[in-house]
mmCIF file of C-alpha atoms in Angstrom:
data_model
loop_
_atom_site.group_PDB
_atom_site.id
_atom_site.type_symbol
_atom_site.label_atom_id
_atom_site.label_comp_id
_atom_site.label_asym_id
_atom_site.label_seq_id
_atom_site.Cartn_x
_atom_site.Cartn_y
_atom_site.Cartn_z
ATOM 1 C CA GLU A 191 99.191 132.434 90.272
ATOM 2 C CA MET A 192 96.653 134.915 88.856
ATOM 3 C CA LEU A 193 93.968 133.091 90.843
ATOM 4 C CA ALA A 194 96.113 133.584 93.970
ATOM 5 C CA ASP A 195 96.255 129.817 94.524
ATOM 6 C CA TYR A 196 99.955 129.904 95.266
ATOM 7 C CA PHE A 197 100.349 126.335 96.479
ATOM 8 C CA LYS A 198 99.016 125.043 93.167
ATOM 9 C CA ALA A 199 101.230 127.492 91.287
ATOM 10 C CA VAL A 200 104.297 126.118 93.080
ATOM 11 C CA SER A 201 103.168 122.552 92.417
ATOM 12 C CA TYR A 202 102.721 123.129 88.674
ATOM 13 C CA SER A 203 106.044 124.950 88.498
ATOM 14 C CA ARG A 204 107.813 122.020 90.124
ATOM 15 C CA SER A 205 106.193 119.681 87.607
ATOM 16 C CA THR A 206 107.484 121.909 84.802
ATOM 17 C CA LEU A 207 110.998 121.690 86.230
ATOM 18 C CA GLN A 208 110.688 117.933 86.530
ATOM 19 C CA TYR A 209 109.459 117.215 83.014
ATOM 20 C CA SER A 210 111.237 119.875 80.936
ATOM 21 C CA PRO A 211 114.722 119.219 79.493
ATOM 22 C CA PRO A 212 117.690 120.541 81.523
ATOM 23 C CA GLY A 213 118.540 124.109 80.576
ATOM 24 C CA ASP A 214 115.201 124.680 78.838
ATOM 25 C CA SER A 215 114.016 128.295 78.970
ATOM 26 C CA LYS A 216 110.712 127.089 80.434
ATOM 27 C CA GLN A 217 112.581 126.301 83.631
ATOM 28 C CA VAL A 218 113.518 129.959 84.079
ATOM 29 C CA TYR A 219 109.883 131.017 83.850
ATOM 30 C CA ALA A 220 108.914 128.193 86.216
ATOM 31 C CA TYR A 221 111.347 129.569 88.794
ATOM 32 C CA LEU A 222 109.895 133.049 88.287
ATOM 33 C CA VAL A 223 106.363 131.788 88.921
ATOM 34 C CA MET A 224 107.615 129.987 92.023
ATOM 35 C CA ALA A 225 109.332 133.165 93.231
ATOM 36 C CA ASP A 226 106.144 135.205 92.773
ATOM 37 C CA SER A 227 104.155 132.522 94.567
ATOM 38 C CA TYR A 228 106.573 132.378 97.497
ATOM 39 C CA ILE A 229 106.254 136.156 97.830
ATOM 40 C CA GLY A 230 102.544 135.552 98.303
ATOM 41 C CA LEU A 231 103.320 132.891 100.884
ATOM 42 C CA CYS A 232 105.859 135.229 102.544
ATOM 43 C CA ASN A 233 108.634 132.646 102.276
ATOM 44 C CA PHE A 234 111.414 135.017 101.295
ATOM 45 C CA SER A 235 114.259 132.525 101.621
ATOM 46 C CA LYS A 236 112.583 130.468 98.892
ATOM 47 C CA VAL A 237 112.022 133.621 96.847
ATOM 48 C CA VAL A 238 115.738 134.413 96.872
ATOM 49 C CA GLU A 239 116.611 130.805 96.062
ATOM 50 C CA CYS A 240 114.276 130.720 93.046
ATOM 51 C CA LEU A 241 115.409 134.112 91.761
ATOM 52 C CA ASP A 242 119.061 133.122 92.072
ATOM 53 C CA LYS A 243 118.461 129.981 90.015
ATOM 54 C CA ALA A 244 116.424 131.906 87.458
ATOM 55 C CA LEU A 245 119.122 134.570 87.114
ATOM 56 C CA ASN A 246 121.897 132.006 86.663
ATOM 57 C CA MET A 247 119.904 130.174 84.004
ATOM 58 C CA SER A 248 118.920 133.393 82.215
ATOM 59 C CA HIS A 249 122.580 134.059 81.371
ATOM 60 C CA GLU A 250 122.569 130.869 79.298
ATOM 61 C CA HIS A 251 119.768 132.139 77.061
ATOM 62 C CA THR A 252 119.444 135.106 74.738
ATOM 63 C CA ASP A 253 115.953 136.042 75.904
ATOM 64 C CA PRO A 254 116.305 139.514 77.495
ATOM 65 C CA MET A 255 112.765 139.333 78.875
ATOM 66 C CA MET A 256 113.951 136.824 81.452
ATOM 67 C CA GLU A 257 116.306 139.229 83.204
ATOM 68 C CA THR A 258 113.690 141.965 82.945
ATOM 69 C CA GLN A 259 111.111 139.832 84.731
ATOM 70 C CA ILE A 260 113.653 138.862 87.383
ATOM 71 C CA LEU A 261 114.300 142.551 88.104
ATOM 72 C CA SER A 262 110.563 143.183 88.284
ATOM 73 C CA THR A 263 110.088 140.312 90.726
ATOM 74 C CA MET A 264 112.904 141.673 92.894
ATOM 75 C CA GLY A 265 111.008 144.958 92.980
ATOM 76 C CA LYS A 266 107.955 143.066 94.161
ATOM 77 C CA VAL A 267 110.009 141.459 96.944
ATOM 78 C CA PHE A 268 111.184 144.802 98.317
ATOM 79 C CA LEU A 269 107.666 146.221 98.026
ATOM 80 C CA ALA A 270 106.394 143.394 100.235
ATOM 81 C CA LEU A 271 109.241 144.145 102.662
ATOM 82 C CA LYS A 272 108.222 147.836 102.582
ATOM 83 C CA ASP A 273 111.625 148.940 101.300
ATOM 84 C CA PHE A 274 110.044 151.300 98.781
ATOM 85 C CA PRO A 275 113.224 152.989 97.445
ATOM 86 C CA LYS A 276 114.722 149.603 96.511
ATOM 87 C CA ALA A 277 111.420 148.450 95.050
ATOM 88 C CA LEU A 278 111.393 151.569 92.887
ATOM 89 C CA LEU A 279 115.031 151.040 91.874
ATOM 90 C CA PHE A 280 114.450 147.502 90.605
ATOM 91 C CA GLN A 281 111.262 148.424 88.750
ATOM 92 C CA ARG A 282 113.018 151.324 87.049
ATOM 93 C CA ARG A 283 115.883 149.052 86.033
ATOM 94 C CA ALA A 284 113.339 146.623 84.616
ATOM 95 C CA LEU A 285 111.700 149.451 82.665
ATOM 96 C CA GLU A 286 115.043 150.651 81.294
ATOM 97 C CA MET A 287 115.914 147.148 80.152
ATOM 98 C CA VAL A 288 112.576 146.428 78.482
ATOM 99 C CA SER A 289 112.542 149.868 76.843
ATOM 100 C CA SER A 290 115.972 149.264 75.324
ATOM 101 C CA ASN A 291 114.851 145.819 74.193
ATOM 102 C CA SER A 292 111.777 147.293 72.499
ATOM 103 C CA ALA A 293 113.942 149.213 70.033
ATOM 104 C CA LEU A 294 115.659 145.997 68.945
ATOM 105 C CA ALA A 295 112.698 143.640 69.219
ATOM 106 C CA THR A 296 111.389 141.732 66.242
ATOM 107 C CA GLU A 297 107.757 142.049 65.203
ATOM 108 C CA HIS A 298 107.029 138.795 67.021
ATOM 109 C CA HIS A 299 108.266 140.164 70.376
ATOM 110 C CA ARG A 300 107.215 143.801 69.949
ATOM 111 C CA ASN A 301 103.724 143.346 71.373
ATOM 112 C CA GLU A 302 105.070 141.406 74.347
ATOM 113 C CA ASN A 303 107.651 144.101 75.069
ATOM 114 C CA SER A 304 105.033 146.827 74.735
ATOM 115 C CA LYS A 305 102.770 145.125 77.245
ATOM 116 C CA PHE A 306 105.624 144.646 79.689
ATOM 117 C CA VAL A 307 106.439 148.373 79.421
ATOM 118 C CA ARG A 308 102.833 149.179 80.378
ATOM 119 C CA ILE A 309 102.843 146.770 83.295
ATOM 120 C CA THR A 310 106.230 147.936 84.590
ATOM 121 C CA LYS A 311 105.186 151.600 84.509
ATOM 122 C CA LEU A 312 102.165 150.582 86.524
ATOM 123 C CA LYS A 313 104.385 148.789 89.045
ATOM 124 C CA ILE A 314 106.613 151.856 89.348
ATOM 125 C CA ALA A 315 103.583 153.909 90.403
ATOM 126 C CA THR A 316 103.025 151.910 93.601
ATOM 127 C CA PRO A 317 106.337 152.639 95.395
ATOM 128 C CA LEU A 318 106.129 156.238 94.163
ATOM 129 C CA ARG A 319 102.688 156.552 95.755
ATOM 130 C CA LEU A 320 103.857 154.994 99.004
ATOM 131 C CA MET A 321 106.799 157.410 99.076
ATOM 132 C CA GLY A 322 104.393 160.343 98.665
ATOM 133 C CA ASP A 323 105.280 161.291 95.083
ATOM 134 C CA PHE A 324 101.705 161.392 93.823
ATOM 135 C CA VAL A 325 102.459 163.503 90.748
ATOM 136 C CA SER A 326 105.018 161.045 89.357
ATOM 137 C CA ALA A 327 102.847 158.077 90.315
ATOM 138 C CA THR A 328 99.857 159.561 88.488
ATOM 139 C CA LYS A 329 101.975 160.292 85.428
ATOM 140 C CA CYS A 330 103.157 156.661 85.243
ATOM 141 C CA VAL A 331 99.624 155.307 85.533
ATOM 142 C CA GLU A 332 98.222 157.744 82.978
ATOM 143 C CA GLU A 333 100.906 156.804 80.446
ATOM 144 C CA SER A 334 100.177 153.123 80.971
ATOM 145 C CA MET A 335 96.409 153.688 80.839
ATOM 146 C CA GLN A 336 96.594 155.712 77.637
ATOM 147 C CA VAL A 337 98.476 153.010 75.741
ATOM 148 C CA ALA A 338 96.361 150.200 77.224
ATOM 149 C CA SER A 339 93.145 151.973 76.207
ATOM 150 C CA SER A 340 94.348 152.546 72.654
ATOM 151 C CA LEU A 341 95.217 148.850 72.304
ATOM 152 C CA GLY A 342 92.171 147.472 74.110
ATOM 153 C CA ASP A 343 94.292 145.924 76.876
ATOM 154 C CA ARG A 344 91.548 145.442 79.473
ATOM 155 C CA PRO A 345 93.664 143.667 82.135
ATOM 156 C CA VAL A 346 96.103 146.581 82.300
ATOM 157 C CA GLN A 347 93.243 149.107 82.135
ATOM 158 C CA ALA A 348 91.609 147.494 85.170
ATOM 159 C CA LYS A 349 94.870 147.458 87.132
ATOM 160 C CA CYS A 350 95.413 151.117 86.225
ATOM 161 C CA LEU A 351 91.999 151.984 87.655
ATOM 162 C CA VAL A 352 92.890 150.246 90.920
ATOM 163 C CA CYS A 353 96.198 152.104 91.066
ATOM 164 C CA ILE A 354 94.504 155.451 90.364
ATOM 165 C CA GLY A 355 92.048 154.638 93.138
ATOM 166 C CA ASP A 356 94.956 154.003 95.509
ATOM 167 C CA ILE A 357 96.587 157.313 94.553
ATOM 168 C CA GLN A 358 93.338 159.237 95.056
ATOM 169 C CA ARG A 359 92.698 157.507 98.378
ATOM 170 C CA SER A 360 96.221 158.352 99.559
ATOM 171 C CA GLN A 361 95.373 162.012 98.878
ATOM 172 C CA ASN A 362 92.045 161.697 100.745
ATOM 173 C CA ASN A 363 90.030 162.036 97.531
ATOM 174 C CA ASN A 364 87.943 159.106 98.681
ATOM 175 C CA GLU A 365 84.841 159.743 96.577
ATOM 176 C CA VAL A 366 86.929 159.723 93.400
ATOM 177 C CA ALA A 367 88.782 156.645 94.661
ATOM 178 C CA CYS A 368 85.507 154.761 95.187
ATOM 179 C CA LYS A 369 84.450 155.411 91.593
ATOM 180 C CA LYS A 370 87.767 154.108 90.268
ATOM 181 C CA TYR A 371 87.612 150.978 92.414
ATOM 182 C CA GLU A 372 84.021 150.261 91.411
ATOM 183 C CA ALA A 373 84.875 150.638 87.720
ATOM 184 C CA ALA A 374 87.778 148.213 88.120
ATOM 185 C CA ILE A 375 85.930 145.623 90.193
ATOM 186 C CA GLN A 376 83.507 144.553 87.466
ATOM 187 C CA MET A 377 86.283 144.282 84.877
ATOM 188 C CA LEU A 378 88.483 142.207 87.186
ATOM 189 C CA GLN A 379 85.580 139.968 88.145
ATOM 190 C CA ASP A 380 84.834 139.297 84.476
ATOM 191 C CA MET A 381 88.501 138.410 83.888
ATOM 192 C CA ASN A 382 88.611 136.226 87.023
ATOM 193 C CA ASP A 383 91.693 138.077 88.285
ATOM 194 C CA ARG A 384 91.087 137.290 91.944
ATOM 195 C CA TYR A 385 94.263 138.910 93.247
ATOM 196 C CA SER A 386 93.661 142.337 91.691
ATOM 197 C CA TYR A 387 89.941 142.016 92.431
ATOM 198 C CA THR A 388 90.737 141.526 96.105
ATOM 199 C CA LEU A 389 93.021 144.565 96.164
ATOM 200 C CA ALA A 390 90.277 146.658 94.564
ATOM 201 C CA MET A 391 87.761 145.463 97.161
ATOM 202 C CA ILE A 392 90.142 146.254 100.008
ATOM 203 C CA GLY A 393 90.815 149.710 98.589
ATOM 204 C CA LEU A 394 87.097 150.371 98.221
ATOM 205 C CA VAL A 395 86.394 149.427 101.831
ATOM 206 C CA LYS A 396 89.256 151.639 103.027
ATOM 207 C CA ALA A 397 87.886 154.562 101.016
ATOM 208 C CA LEU A 398 84.379 154.023 102.395
ATOM 209 C CA LEU A 399 85.763 153.899 105.916
ATOM 210 C CA ALA A 400 87.604 157.167 105.325
ATOM 211 C CA LEU A 401 84.404 158.829 104.112
ATOM 212 C CA ASN A 402 83.031 158.224 107.609
ATOM 213 C CA THR A 403 79.566 157.337 106.381
ATOM 214 C CA GLN A 404 78.254 154.857 108.909
ATOM 215 C CA GLN A 405 75.517 153.270 106.841
ATOM 216 C CA ASN A 406 77.598 152.881 103.690
ATOM 217 C CA THR A 407 80.536 151.513 105.634
ATOM 218 C CA TYR A 408 78.363 149.019 107.491
ATOM 219 C CA PHE A 409 76.825 147.543 104.352
ATOM 220 C CA ALA A 410 80.080 147.731 102.395
ATOM 221 C CA LEU A 411 81.912 145.728 105.030
ATOM 222 C CA LEU A 412 79.206 143.100 105.167
ATOM 223 C CA LEU A 413 78.784 142.770 101.404
ATOM 224 C CA LYS A 414 82.231 143.399 100.011
ATOM 225 C CA PHE A 415 84.177 141.119 102.304
ATOM 226 C CA VAL A 416 81.735 138.300 101.627
ATOM 227 C CA ALA A 417 82.034 138.961 97.876
ATOM 228 C CA CYS A 418 85.804 138.648 98.064
ATOM 229 C CA GLN A 419 85.397 134.940 98.944
ATOM 230 C CA LEU A 420 88.714 134.883 100.739
ATOM 231 C CA LEU A 421 90.156 132.088 102.846
ATOM 232 C CA ILE A 422 89.934 132.393 106.607
ATOM 233 C CA VAL A 423 92.861 133.924 108.447
ATOM 234 C CA SER A 424 91.006 133.989 111.768
ATOM 235 C CA ASN A 425 91.318 137.715 112.304
ATOM 236 C CA ALA A 426 88.608 140.062 113.547
ATOM 237 C CA ILE A 427 87.988 143.701 112.827
ATOM 238 C CA THR A 428 86.456 145.853 115.556
ATOM 239 C CA ILE A 429 85.024 149.092 114.244
ATOM 240 C CA THR A 430 83.511 151.666 116.604
ATOM 241 C CA TYR A 431 80.884 153.959 115.121
ATOM 242 C CA ASP A 432 79.866 155.649 118.397
ATOM 243 C CA GLU A 433 80.201 154.985 122.088
ATOM 244 C CA ASN A 434 77.384 152.445 122.147
ATOM 245 C CA VAL A 435 77.683 150.682 118.804
ATOM 246 C CA LYS A 436 80.441 148.292 117.825
ATOM 247 C CA LEU A 437 80.613 146.036 114.828
ATOM 248 C CA TYR A 438 82.566 142.828 115.127
ATOM 249 C CA LEU A 439 83.247 141.394 111.719
ATOM 250 C CA VAL A 440 85.194 138.200 111.201
ATOM 251 C CA TYR A 441 86.541 138.480 107.705
ATOM 252 C CA HIS A 442 88.067 136.111 105.196
ATOM 253 C CA MET A 443 91.391 136.732 103.565
ATOM 254 C CA TYR A 444 93.737 134.759 101.365
ATOM 255 C CA VAL A 445 96.375 132.874 103.274
ATOM 256 C CA LEU A 446 98.809 135.221 101.581
ATOM 257 C CA ASP A 447 100.860 137.563 103.667
ATOM 258 C CA ASP A 448 101.610 139.755 100.687
ATOM 259 C CA ILE A 449 97.970 140.817 100.620
ATOM 260 C CA TYR A 450 98.240 141.479 104.365
ATOM 261 C CA PHE A 451 101.249 143.691 103.713
ATOM 262 C CA ILE A 452 99.365 145.635 101.082
ATOM 263 C CA CYS A 453 96.361 146.020 103.376
ATOM 264 C CA CYS A 454 98.571 147.654 105.986
ATOM 265 C CA LEU A 455 100.158 150.207 103.632
#
C-alpha cells in the first residue's frame, strides 16, 4: 500500500484473510488495508464493505487501535469525496480515541499510540487547510512535527514538510512551499514512500506554476513528472506561456483516482 501498488495490496490482504484463522485480529487489519487500497482505486462500495466487516470484527477484540484506524480510514474516504467537514469529524474522533487510549496504554503499546497521535494530527491538518483554517492546520502540523523531530520519526517529519508546503501554497507563499517540498522529496525518496513522494512532487509543480516563472516551470514539468515514474493515465496538460508558445506534456500518473482527487484540490 505504501508503494501505491493497490492491486497487490488487495491481493495480499485477501491471502491473509484466506490463511488466517477465523476471527483472528489480523483479518481486521487486512480489511483496513483493503479499504485504504480501494480508496486509491476509487471503488467506494468496496471501501464501505471492507470497513463494515472490519468494524464488526473489531467489537470482538479488545484492541482499541482497530476502531481508531477505522475512524481514520473513514476520514480518508470523505476527504477523497471532498466532504471536508465529515473528514475532519472522523479524524478528530480518531484523535480523541487514541489520546484516551494513550493514558491507559501499556509500555508495549505506548510508542504505537504516540505515533498514531502524530499521524492523526497530521491528517486533521488537511481538511482544515482545505476549509481555509490555515492557523489551526499549521498548529496541528507543528505539534506533530515537534514530537516527530524529538523522537527521530523521519517518515512523519517528511509528511509534515509536505503538509506545511501545502498550507504555504494555499496561502500563495509559493517560494516557502517549494523549499518545504524539496526538503521532503529527498527524505521520501530515501524511504521509498512513493505515494507521499508523488504528492510532494505534485505540490512542487503547482507551486512553481504559481510563481509564474516560465523557465523554472518548463524544466520542472519535464524533470519532475518523469522523476515521479507514474503509470500512464493518458491525460495531457496544455500550458500556455504566451500567445505563441504552448507546451503539450503527456504525463504519467498512478492509476489511482485518489491522487487525481488530491491534484484537483
